[in-house]
Coordinates of C-alpha atoms (C1' of nucleotides) in Angstrom, one line a residue:
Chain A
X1 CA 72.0 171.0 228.0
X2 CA 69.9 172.6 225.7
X3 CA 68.6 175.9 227.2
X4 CA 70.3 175.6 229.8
X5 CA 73.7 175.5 231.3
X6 CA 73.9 172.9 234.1
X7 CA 76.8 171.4 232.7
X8 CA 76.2 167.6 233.5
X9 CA 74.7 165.3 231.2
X10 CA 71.0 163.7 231.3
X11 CA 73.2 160.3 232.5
X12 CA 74.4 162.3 235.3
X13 CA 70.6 163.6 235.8
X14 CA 69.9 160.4 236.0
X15 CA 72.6 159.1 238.4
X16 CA 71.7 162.3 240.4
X17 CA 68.0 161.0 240.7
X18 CA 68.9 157.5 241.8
X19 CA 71.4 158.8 244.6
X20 CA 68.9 161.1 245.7
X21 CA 67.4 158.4 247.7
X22 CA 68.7 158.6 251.0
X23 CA 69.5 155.2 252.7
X24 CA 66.4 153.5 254.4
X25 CA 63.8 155.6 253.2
X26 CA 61.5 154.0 250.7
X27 CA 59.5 155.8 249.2
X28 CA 59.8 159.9 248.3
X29 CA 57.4 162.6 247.1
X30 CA 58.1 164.1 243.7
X31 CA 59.0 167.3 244.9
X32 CA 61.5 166.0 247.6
X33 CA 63.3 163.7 245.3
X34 CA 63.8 167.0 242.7
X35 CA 65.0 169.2 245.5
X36 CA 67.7 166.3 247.3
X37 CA 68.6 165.9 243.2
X38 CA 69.1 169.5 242.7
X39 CA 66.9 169.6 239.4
X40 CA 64.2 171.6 238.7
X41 CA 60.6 170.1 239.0
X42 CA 59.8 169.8 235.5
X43 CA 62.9 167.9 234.9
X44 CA 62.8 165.7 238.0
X45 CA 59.3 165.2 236.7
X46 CA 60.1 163.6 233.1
X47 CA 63.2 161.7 234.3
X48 CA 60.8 160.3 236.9
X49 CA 58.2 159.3 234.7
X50 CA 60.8 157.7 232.0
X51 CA 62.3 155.4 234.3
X52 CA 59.0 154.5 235.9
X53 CA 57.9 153.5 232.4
X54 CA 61.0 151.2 232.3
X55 CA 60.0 149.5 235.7
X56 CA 62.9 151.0 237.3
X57 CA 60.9 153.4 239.7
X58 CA 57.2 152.6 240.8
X59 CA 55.0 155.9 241.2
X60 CA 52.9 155.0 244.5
X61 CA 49.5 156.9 245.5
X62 CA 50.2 160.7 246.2
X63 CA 53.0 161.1 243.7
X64 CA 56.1 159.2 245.8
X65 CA 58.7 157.3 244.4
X66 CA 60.5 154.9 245.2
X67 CA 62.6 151.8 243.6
X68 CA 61.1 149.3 241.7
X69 CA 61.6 145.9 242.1
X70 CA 62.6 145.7 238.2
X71 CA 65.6 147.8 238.8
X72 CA 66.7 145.6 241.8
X73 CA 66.0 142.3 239.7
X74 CA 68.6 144.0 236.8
X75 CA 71.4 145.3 238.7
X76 CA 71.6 142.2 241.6
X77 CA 71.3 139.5 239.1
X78 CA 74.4 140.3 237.3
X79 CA 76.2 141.9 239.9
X80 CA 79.4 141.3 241.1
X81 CA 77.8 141.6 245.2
X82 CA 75.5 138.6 244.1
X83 CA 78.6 136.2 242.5
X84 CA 80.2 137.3 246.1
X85 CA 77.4 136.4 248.2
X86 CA 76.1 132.8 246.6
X87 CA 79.7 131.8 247.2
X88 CA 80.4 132.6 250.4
X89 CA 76.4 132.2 251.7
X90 CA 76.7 128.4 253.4
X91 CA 79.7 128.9 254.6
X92 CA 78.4 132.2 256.9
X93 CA 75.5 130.1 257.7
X94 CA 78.3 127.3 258.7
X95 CA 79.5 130.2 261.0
X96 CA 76.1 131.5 262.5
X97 CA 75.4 127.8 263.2
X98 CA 79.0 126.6 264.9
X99 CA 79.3 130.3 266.6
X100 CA 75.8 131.2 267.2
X101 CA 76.6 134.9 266.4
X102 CA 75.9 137.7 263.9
X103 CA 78.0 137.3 260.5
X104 CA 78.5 139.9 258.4
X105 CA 80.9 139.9 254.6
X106 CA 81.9 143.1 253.4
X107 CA 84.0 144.5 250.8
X108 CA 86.3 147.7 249.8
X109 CA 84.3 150.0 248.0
X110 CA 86.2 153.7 247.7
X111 CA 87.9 153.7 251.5
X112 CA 84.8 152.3 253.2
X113 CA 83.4 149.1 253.6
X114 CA 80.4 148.2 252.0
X115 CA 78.2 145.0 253.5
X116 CA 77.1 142.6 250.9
X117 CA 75.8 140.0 253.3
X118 CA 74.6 139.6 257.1
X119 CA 73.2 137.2 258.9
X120 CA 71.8 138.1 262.4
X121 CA 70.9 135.6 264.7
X122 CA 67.7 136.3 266.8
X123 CA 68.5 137.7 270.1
X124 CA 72.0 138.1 269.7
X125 CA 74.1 141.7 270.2
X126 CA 73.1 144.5 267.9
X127 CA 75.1 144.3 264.5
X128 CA 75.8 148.1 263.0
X129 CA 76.5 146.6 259.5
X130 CA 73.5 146.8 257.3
X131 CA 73.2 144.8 254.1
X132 CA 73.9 147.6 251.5
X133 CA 75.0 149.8 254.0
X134 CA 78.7 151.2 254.6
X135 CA 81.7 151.9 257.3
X136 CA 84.5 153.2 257.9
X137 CA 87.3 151.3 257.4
X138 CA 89.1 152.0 260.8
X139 CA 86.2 151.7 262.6
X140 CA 85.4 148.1 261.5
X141 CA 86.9 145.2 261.8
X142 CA 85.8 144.3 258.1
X143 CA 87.7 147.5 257.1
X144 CA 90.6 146.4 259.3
X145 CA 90.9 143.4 257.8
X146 CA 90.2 144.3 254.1
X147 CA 92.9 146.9 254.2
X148 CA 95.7 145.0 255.7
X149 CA 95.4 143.0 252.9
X150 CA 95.9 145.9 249.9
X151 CA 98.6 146.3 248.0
X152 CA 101.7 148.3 249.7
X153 CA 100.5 151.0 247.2
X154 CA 96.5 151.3 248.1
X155 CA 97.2 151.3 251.8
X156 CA 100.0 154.4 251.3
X157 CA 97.7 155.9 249.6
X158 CA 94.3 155.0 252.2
X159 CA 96.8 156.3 254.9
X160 CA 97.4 159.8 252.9
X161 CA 94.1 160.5 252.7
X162 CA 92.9 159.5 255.8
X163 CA 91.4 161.8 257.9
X164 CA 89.0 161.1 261.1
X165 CA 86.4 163.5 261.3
X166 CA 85.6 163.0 265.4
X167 CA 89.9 163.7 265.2
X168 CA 90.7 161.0 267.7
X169 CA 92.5 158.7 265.3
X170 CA 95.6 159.3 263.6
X171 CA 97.0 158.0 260.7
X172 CA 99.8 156.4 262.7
X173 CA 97.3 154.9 265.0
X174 CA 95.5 153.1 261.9
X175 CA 98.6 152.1 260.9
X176 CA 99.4 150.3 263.8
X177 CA 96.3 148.9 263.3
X178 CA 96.7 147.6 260.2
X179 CA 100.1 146.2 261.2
X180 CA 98.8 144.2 263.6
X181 CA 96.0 142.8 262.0
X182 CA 98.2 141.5 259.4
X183 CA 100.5 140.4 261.8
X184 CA 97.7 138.6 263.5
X185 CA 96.4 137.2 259.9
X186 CA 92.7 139.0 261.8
X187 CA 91.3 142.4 262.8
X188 CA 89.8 143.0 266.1
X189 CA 88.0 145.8 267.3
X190 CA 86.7 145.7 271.1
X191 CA 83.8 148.2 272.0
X192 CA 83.9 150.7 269.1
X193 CA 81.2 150.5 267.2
X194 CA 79.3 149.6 270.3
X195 CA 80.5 149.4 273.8
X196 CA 79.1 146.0 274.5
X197 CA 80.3 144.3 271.4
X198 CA 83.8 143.2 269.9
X199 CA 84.3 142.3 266.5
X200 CA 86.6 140.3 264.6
X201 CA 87.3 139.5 260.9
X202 CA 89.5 137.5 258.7
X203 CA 90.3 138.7 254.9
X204 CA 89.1 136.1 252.1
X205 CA 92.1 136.1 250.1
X206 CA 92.5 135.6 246.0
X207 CA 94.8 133.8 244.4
X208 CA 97.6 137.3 245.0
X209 CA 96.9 137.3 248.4
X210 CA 94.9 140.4 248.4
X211 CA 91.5 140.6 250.5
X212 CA 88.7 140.8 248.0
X213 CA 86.6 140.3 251.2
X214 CA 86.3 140.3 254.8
X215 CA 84.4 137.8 257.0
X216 CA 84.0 138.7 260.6
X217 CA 81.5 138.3 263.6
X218 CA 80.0 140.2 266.0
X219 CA 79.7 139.1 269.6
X220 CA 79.2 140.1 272.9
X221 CA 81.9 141.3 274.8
X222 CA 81.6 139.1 277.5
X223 CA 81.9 136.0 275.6
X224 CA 84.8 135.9 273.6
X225 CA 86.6 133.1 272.4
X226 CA 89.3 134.2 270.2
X227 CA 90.6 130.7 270.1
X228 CA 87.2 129.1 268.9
X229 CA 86.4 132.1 266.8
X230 CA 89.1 132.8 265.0
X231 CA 90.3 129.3 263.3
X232 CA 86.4 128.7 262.2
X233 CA 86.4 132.6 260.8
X234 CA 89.6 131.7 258.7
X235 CA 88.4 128.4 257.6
X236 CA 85.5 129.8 256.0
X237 CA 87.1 132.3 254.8
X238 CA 89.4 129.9 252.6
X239 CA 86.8 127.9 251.7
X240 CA 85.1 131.1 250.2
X241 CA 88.2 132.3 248.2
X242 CA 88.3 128.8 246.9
X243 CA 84.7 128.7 245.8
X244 CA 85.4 132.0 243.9
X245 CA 88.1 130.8 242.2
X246 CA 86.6 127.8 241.0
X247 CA 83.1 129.0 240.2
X248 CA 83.4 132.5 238.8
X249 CA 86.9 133.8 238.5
X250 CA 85.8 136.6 240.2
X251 CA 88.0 139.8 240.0
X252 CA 88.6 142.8 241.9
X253 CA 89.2 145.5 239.4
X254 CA 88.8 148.3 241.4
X255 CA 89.5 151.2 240.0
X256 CA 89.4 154.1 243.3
Chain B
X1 CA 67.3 162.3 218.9
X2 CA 69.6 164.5 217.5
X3 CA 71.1 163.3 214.1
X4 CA 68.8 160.0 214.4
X5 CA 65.6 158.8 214.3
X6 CA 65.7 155.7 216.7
X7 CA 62.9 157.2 218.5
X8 CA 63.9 156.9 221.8
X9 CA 65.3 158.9 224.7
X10 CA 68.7 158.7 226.8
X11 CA 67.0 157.3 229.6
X12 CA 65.5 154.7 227.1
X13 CA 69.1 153.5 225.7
X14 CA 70.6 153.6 229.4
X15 CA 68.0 151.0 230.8
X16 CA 69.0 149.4 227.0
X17 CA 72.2 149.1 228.3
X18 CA 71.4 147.8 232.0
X19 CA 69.3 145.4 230.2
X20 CA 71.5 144.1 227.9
X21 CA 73.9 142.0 230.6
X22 CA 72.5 138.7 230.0
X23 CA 71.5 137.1 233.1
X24 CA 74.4 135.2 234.5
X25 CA 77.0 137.4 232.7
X26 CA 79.3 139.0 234.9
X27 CA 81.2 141.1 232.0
X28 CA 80.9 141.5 228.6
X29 CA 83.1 143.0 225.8
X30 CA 81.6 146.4 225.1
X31 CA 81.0 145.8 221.3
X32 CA 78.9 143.0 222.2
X33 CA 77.1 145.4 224.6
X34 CA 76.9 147.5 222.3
X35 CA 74.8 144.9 219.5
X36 CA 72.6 143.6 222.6
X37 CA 71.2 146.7 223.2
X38 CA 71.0 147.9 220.0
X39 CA 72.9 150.7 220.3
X40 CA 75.8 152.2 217.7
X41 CA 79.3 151.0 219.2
X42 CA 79.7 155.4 219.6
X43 CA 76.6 155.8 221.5
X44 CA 77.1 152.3 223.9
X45 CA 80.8 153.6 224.6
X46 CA 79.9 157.0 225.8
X47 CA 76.7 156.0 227.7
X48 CA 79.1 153.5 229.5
X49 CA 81.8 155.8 230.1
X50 CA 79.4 158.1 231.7
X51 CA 78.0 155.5 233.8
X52 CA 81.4 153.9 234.7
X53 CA 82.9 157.9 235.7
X54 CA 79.8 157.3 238.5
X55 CA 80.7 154.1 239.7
X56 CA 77.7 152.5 237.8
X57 CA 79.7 150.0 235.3
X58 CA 83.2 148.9 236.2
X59 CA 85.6 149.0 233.3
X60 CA 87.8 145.8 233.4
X61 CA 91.0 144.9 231.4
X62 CA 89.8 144.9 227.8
X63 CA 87.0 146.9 227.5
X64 CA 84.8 144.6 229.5
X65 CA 82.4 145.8 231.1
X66 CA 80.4 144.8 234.2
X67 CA 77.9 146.5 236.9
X68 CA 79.5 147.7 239.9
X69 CA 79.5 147.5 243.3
X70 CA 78.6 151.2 243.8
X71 CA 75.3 150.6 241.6
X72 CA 73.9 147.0 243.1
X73 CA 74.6 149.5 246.5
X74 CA 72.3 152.2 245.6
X75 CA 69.8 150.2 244.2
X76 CA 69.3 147.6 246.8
X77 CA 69.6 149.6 249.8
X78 CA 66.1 151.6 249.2
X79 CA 64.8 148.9 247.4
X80 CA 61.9 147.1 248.8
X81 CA 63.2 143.7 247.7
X82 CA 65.7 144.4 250.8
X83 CA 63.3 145.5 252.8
X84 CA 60.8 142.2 252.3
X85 CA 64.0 139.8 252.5
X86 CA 65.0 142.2 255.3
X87 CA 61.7 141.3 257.3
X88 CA 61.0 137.5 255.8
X89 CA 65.0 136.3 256.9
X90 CA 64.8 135.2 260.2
X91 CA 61.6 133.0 259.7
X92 CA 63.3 132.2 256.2
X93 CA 66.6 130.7 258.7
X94 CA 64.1 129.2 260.9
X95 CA 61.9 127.0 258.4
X96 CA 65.6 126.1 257.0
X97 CA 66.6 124.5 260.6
X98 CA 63.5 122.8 261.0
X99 CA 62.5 121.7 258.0
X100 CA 66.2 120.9 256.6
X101 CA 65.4 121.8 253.3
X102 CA 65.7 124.8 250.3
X103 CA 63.5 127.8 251.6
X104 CA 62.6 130.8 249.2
X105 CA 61.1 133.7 248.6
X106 CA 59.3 134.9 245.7
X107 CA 57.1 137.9 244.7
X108 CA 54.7 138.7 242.0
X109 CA 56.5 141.1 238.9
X110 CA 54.4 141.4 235.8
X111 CA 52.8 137.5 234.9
X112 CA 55.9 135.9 236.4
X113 CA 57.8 135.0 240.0
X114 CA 60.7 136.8 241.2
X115 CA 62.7 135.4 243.6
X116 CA 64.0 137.8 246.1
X117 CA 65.6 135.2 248.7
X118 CA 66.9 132.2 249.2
X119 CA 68.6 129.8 251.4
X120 CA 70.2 126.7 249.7
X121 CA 70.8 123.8 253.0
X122 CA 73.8 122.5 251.3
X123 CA 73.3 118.5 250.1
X124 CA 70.0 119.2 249.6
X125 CA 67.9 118.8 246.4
X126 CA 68.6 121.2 243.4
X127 CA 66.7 124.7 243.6
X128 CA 66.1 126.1 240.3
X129 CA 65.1 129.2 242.0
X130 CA 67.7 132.0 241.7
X131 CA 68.2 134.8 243.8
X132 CA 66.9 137.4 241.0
X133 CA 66.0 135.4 238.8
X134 CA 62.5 134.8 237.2
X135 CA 59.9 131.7 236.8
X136 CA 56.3 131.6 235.4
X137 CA 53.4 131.4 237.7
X138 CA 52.1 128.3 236.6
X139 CA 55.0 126.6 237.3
X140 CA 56.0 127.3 240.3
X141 CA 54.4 126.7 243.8
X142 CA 55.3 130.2 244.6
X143 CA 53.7 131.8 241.8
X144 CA 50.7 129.9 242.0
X145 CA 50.5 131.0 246.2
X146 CA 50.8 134.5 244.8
X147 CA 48.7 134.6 242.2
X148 CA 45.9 132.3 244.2
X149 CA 45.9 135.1 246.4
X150 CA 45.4 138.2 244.1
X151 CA 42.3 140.4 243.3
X152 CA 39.8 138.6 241.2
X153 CA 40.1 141.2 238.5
X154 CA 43.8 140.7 238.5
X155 CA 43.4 137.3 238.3
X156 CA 41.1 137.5 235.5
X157 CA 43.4 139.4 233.7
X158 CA 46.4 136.8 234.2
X159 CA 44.1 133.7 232.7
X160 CA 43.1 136.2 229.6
X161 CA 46.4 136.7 228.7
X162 CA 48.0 133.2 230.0
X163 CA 49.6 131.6 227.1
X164 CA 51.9 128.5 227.7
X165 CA 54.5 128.3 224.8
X166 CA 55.2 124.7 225.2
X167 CA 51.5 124.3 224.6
X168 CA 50.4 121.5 227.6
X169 CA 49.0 123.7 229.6
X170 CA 45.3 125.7 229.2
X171 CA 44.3 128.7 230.8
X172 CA 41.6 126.3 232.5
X173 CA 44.0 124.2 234.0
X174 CA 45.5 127.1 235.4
X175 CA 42.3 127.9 237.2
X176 CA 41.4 124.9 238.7
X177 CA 44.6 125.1 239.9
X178 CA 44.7 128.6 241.5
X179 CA 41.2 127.0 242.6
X180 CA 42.7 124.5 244.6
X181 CA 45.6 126.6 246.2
X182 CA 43.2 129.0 247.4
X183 CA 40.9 126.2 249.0
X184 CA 43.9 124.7 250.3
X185 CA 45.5 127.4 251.3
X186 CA 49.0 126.5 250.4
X187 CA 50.5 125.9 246.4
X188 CA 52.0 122.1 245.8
X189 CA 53.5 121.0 242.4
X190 CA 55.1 117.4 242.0
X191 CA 58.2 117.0 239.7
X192 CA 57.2 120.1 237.5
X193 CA 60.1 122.4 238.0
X194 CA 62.1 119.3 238.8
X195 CA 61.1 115.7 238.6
X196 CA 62.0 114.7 241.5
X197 CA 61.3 117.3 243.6
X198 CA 57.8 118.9 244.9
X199 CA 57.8 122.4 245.6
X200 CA 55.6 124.0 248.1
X201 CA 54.4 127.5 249.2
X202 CA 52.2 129.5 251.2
X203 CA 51.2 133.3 250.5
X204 CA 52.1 136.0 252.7
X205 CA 49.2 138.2 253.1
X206 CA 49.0 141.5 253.7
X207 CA 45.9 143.4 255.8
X208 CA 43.6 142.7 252.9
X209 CA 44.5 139.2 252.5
X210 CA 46.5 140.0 249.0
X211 CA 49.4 138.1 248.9
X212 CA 52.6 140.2 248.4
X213 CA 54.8 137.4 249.1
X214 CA 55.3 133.6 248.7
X215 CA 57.0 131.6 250.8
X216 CA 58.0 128.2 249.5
X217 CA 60.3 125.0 250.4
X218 CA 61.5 122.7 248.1
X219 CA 61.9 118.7 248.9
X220 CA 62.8 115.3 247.9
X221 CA 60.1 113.6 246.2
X222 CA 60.7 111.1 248.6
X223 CA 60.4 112.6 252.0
X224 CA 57.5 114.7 251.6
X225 CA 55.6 115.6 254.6
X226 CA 52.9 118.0 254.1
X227 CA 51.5 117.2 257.7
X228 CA 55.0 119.2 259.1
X229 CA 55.5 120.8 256.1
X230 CA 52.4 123.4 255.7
X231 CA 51.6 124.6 258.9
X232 CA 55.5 125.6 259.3
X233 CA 55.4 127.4 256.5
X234 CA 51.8 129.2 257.3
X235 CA 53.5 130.1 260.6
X236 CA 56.2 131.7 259.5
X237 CA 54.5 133.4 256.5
X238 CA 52.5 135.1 259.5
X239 CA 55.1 136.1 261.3
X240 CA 56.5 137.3 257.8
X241 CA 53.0 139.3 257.3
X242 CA 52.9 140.7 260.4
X243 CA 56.8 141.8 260.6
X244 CA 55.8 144.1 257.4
X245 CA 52.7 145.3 258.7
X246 CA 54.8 146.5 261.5
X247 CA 58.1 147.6 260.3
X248 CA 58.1 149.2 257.6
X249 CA 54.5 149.9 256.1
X250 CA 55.4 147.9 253.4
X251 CA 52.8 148.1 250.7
X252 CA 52.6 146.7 247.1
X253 CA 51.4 149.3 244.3
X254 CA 51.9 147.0 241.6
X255 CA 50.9 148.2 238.5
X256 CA 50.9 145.5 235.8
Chain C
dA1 C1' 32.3 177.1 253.7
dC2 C1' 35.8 179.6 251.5
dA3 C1' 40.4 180.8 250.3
dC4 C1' 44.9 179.8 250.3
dG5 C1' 49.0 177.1 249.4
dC6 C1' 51.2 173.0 248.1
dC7 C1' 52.3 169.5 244.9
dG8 C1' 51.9 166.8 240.9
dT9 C1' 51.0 167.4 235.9
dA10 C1' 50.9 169.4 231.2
dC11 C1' 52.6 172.6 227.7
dC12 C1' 55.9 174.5 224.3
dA13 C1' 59.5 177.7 222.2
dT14 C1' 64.4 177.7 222.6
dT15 C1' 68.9 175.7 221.9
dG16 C1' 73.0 173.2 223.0
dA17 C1' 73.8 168.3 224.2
dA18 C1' 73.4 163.9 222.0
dT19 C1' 74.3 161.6 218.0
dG20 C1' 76.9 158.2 215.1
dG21 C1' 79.7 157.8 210.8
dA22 C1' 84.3 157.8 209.9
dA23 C1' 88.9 157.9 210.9
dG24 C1' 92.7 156.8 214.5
dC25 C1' 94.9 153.6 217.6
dC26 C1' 96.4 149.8 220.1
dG27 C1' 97.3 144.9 220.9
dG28 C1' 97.3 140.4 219.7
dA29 C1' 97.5 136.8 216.0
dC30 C1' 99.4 134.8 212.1
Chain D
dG1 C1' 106.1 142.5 209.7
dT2 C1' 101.5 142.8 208.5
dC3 C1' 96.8 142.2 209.3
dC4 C1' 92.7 142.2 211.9
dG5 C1' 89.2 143.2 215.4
dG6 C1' 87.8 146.0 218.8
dC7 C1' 88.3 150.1 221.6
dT8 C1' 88.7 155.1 221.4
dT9 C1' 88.4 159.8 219.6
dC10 C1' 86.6 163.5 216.6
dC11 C1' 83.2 166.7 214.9
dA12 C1' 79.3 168.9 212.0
dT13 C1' 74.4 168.1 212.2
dT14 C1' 70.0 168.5 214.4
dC15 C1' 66.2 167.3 217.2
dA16 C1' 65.4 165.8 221.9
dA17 C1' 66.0 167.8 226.4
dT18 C1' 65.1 171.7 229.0
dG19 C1' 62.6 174.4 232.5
dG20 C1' 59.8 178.6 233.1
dT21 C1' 55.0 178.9 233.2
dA22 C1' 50.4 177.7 233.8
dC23 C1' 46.7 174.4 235.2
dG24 C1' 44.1 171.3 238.5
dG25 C1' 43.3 168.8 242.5
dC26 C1' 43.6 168.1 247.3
dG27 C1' 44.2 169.1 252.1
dT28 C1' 44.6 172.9 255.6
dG29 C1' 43.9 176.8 258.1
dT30 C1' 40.8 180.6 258.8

DNA sequence: ACACGCCGTACCATTGAATGGAAGCCGGAC
DNA sequence: GTCCGGCTTCCATTCAATGGTACGGCGTGT
């Protein structure tokens, strides 16, 4: 921009600032949030101060930053996460109360899973998923289930690029995976995100048939019921694609 | 800025454009983006590009527009709206399974109530409270458990500017009725928001005995039972106070 | 007590990124 | 086939954004 050649626009500045956050910390000092946002201090500065004037960032004692509650009122009320949680929101707490276990709905977002909702029961097993907070798709049984129900296309494509860091999985594996879970019309996933845990989700389907969501559960391992789990799992599920095609014609235009 | 005098920044014209999705609104053509936020149809399609090539704004069939997943992730994830719900939820669940009735959460944003939570038992009464959404203090048993429970001087300032458009209500009604929630200790309005529902809250203090918080239930005119009612609701507001104090360090540097 | 260093804040000449009117373009309606 | 409304692209003008530099306040180490 002028004087200088940076080559990204003040939106991107901008974007840069917000991302800078890094998940679970609340509040930053000035001079953190300008380094993790590669700008220089001056211009971390202003940006800072412009968007704190909007409500969208609160300036706390020493200098820290953090979110405002403004910017959280703006984006969640008209966002598409929101629509998708007030529909499906009795019928997980249907599930918590039949099942007495962790429930958690998440959606595709790029080729993870990103949590919109979870509902953990007091004293029950340890549930990874955090509201706002992603996973890998082949390490989830959200993920599982979300992807088995993709077009053809978008799963060709998910196993092209796929690529497990640790390098245990393989492509072929997932895709046996992902067969199998449609097969089964669920995903399950025994001790993998946590040795003591299994967990098991069902797609919500749209009107095409493709998952715009998953709902699943986490329980202990030594207490599955497949056969009580998985019927209530599904019928909640439909009864969430129903109430989004009724109240909000929600659509997945996702655009990877 | 260059070639125009509107007199404000980027950073003013992208919270223009945030701002403009009426609430409720999922999507929205861009040209009529473009008119709510006051912005030339030029300007409002490149500052939404930009925003949709991060993920920001999803760009639907026709030109719609709508937030996107990607930005109600970053936003809520360090936000301390998450955080509070984060912390209140449980006891949130638990007033809801004894009490049998609408639970939410509120918090104090400028001279009005935002709602950061709640938990609809289904069958029960109407909740005009909205997950996001806003109501005045005055009239709402939430906002008058917050405000009851602020500094004096910020309470002062409230009643100065207090102005009730419909024109029933006086800034010294307002008092006495602040009055009488701090003496009681809890917030209780009859067939304001709703006339046949009562609405009633208790704050959640923090270590100085500010309220950051308000918990509130919302019942049948009929079956109203303050006896079982309040002291619930104090309860778990305690528990709520004291997870915060613990947890996270959550503080509240409003500035007004 | 003093000096140092760190961090948030303020300043300001330079300059290229933002601007928006106008002209295409596409798709649906009549 | 033509028209219309709305999205998209183009491009000369120009002023808002930039960031190096300097200041001030606070906590720390000596």
């Amino acid at each position: 921009m002028a004087n200088s050649a940076s080559g990204d626009s003040v939106v991107d500045r901008v974007v840069r600032v917000i991302e800078a956050f890094p998940e679970g910390a609340d509040a930053l000092p000035l001079s953190e949030l300008a380094e993790r946002s590669g700008l220089p201090l001056s211009t971390a500065h202003r940006l800072v101060r412009q968007l704190a004037g909007h409500g969208l960032l609160e300036l706390g004692a020493g200098g820290n930053v953090r979110l405002g509650l403004r910017f959280w009122e703006l984006v969640s009320r008209n966002s598409p996460a929101l629509a998708l949680r007030q529909a499906a929101m009795p019928f997980m707490e249907d599930i918590q109360q039949v099942l007495k276990q962790n429930v958690n709905l998440g959606v595709l977002e790029g080729w993870e899973v990103l949590f919109v909702e979870r509902l953990s029961r007091r004293g029950s097993v340890a549930n990874r998923a955090r509201v706002a907070g992603r996973m890998p798709v082949h390490i989830s049984s959200a993920g599982l289930a979300l992807m088995a129900h993709q077009t053809p296309a978008l799963q060709a494509e998910y196993l092209t690029q796929f690529h497990d860091p640790a390098g245990k999985v393989t492509a072929g594996v997932v895709r046996q995976m992902l067969a199998e879970t449609r097969r089964q019309g669920f995903a399950e996933l025994a001790g993998v995100v946590d040795p003591d845990t299994w967990g098991i989700a069902v797609p919500v389907l749209d009107g095409g048939r493709r998952a715009v969501a998953a709902l699943g559960v986490v329980v202990p391992l030594a207490e599955v019921r497949l056969q009580a789990l998985v019927p209530a799992l599904q019928t909640a599920a439909r009864g969430i694609g129903r109430q989004l095609a009724d109240l909000s014609e929600f659509r997945s235009t996702e655009s990877v």
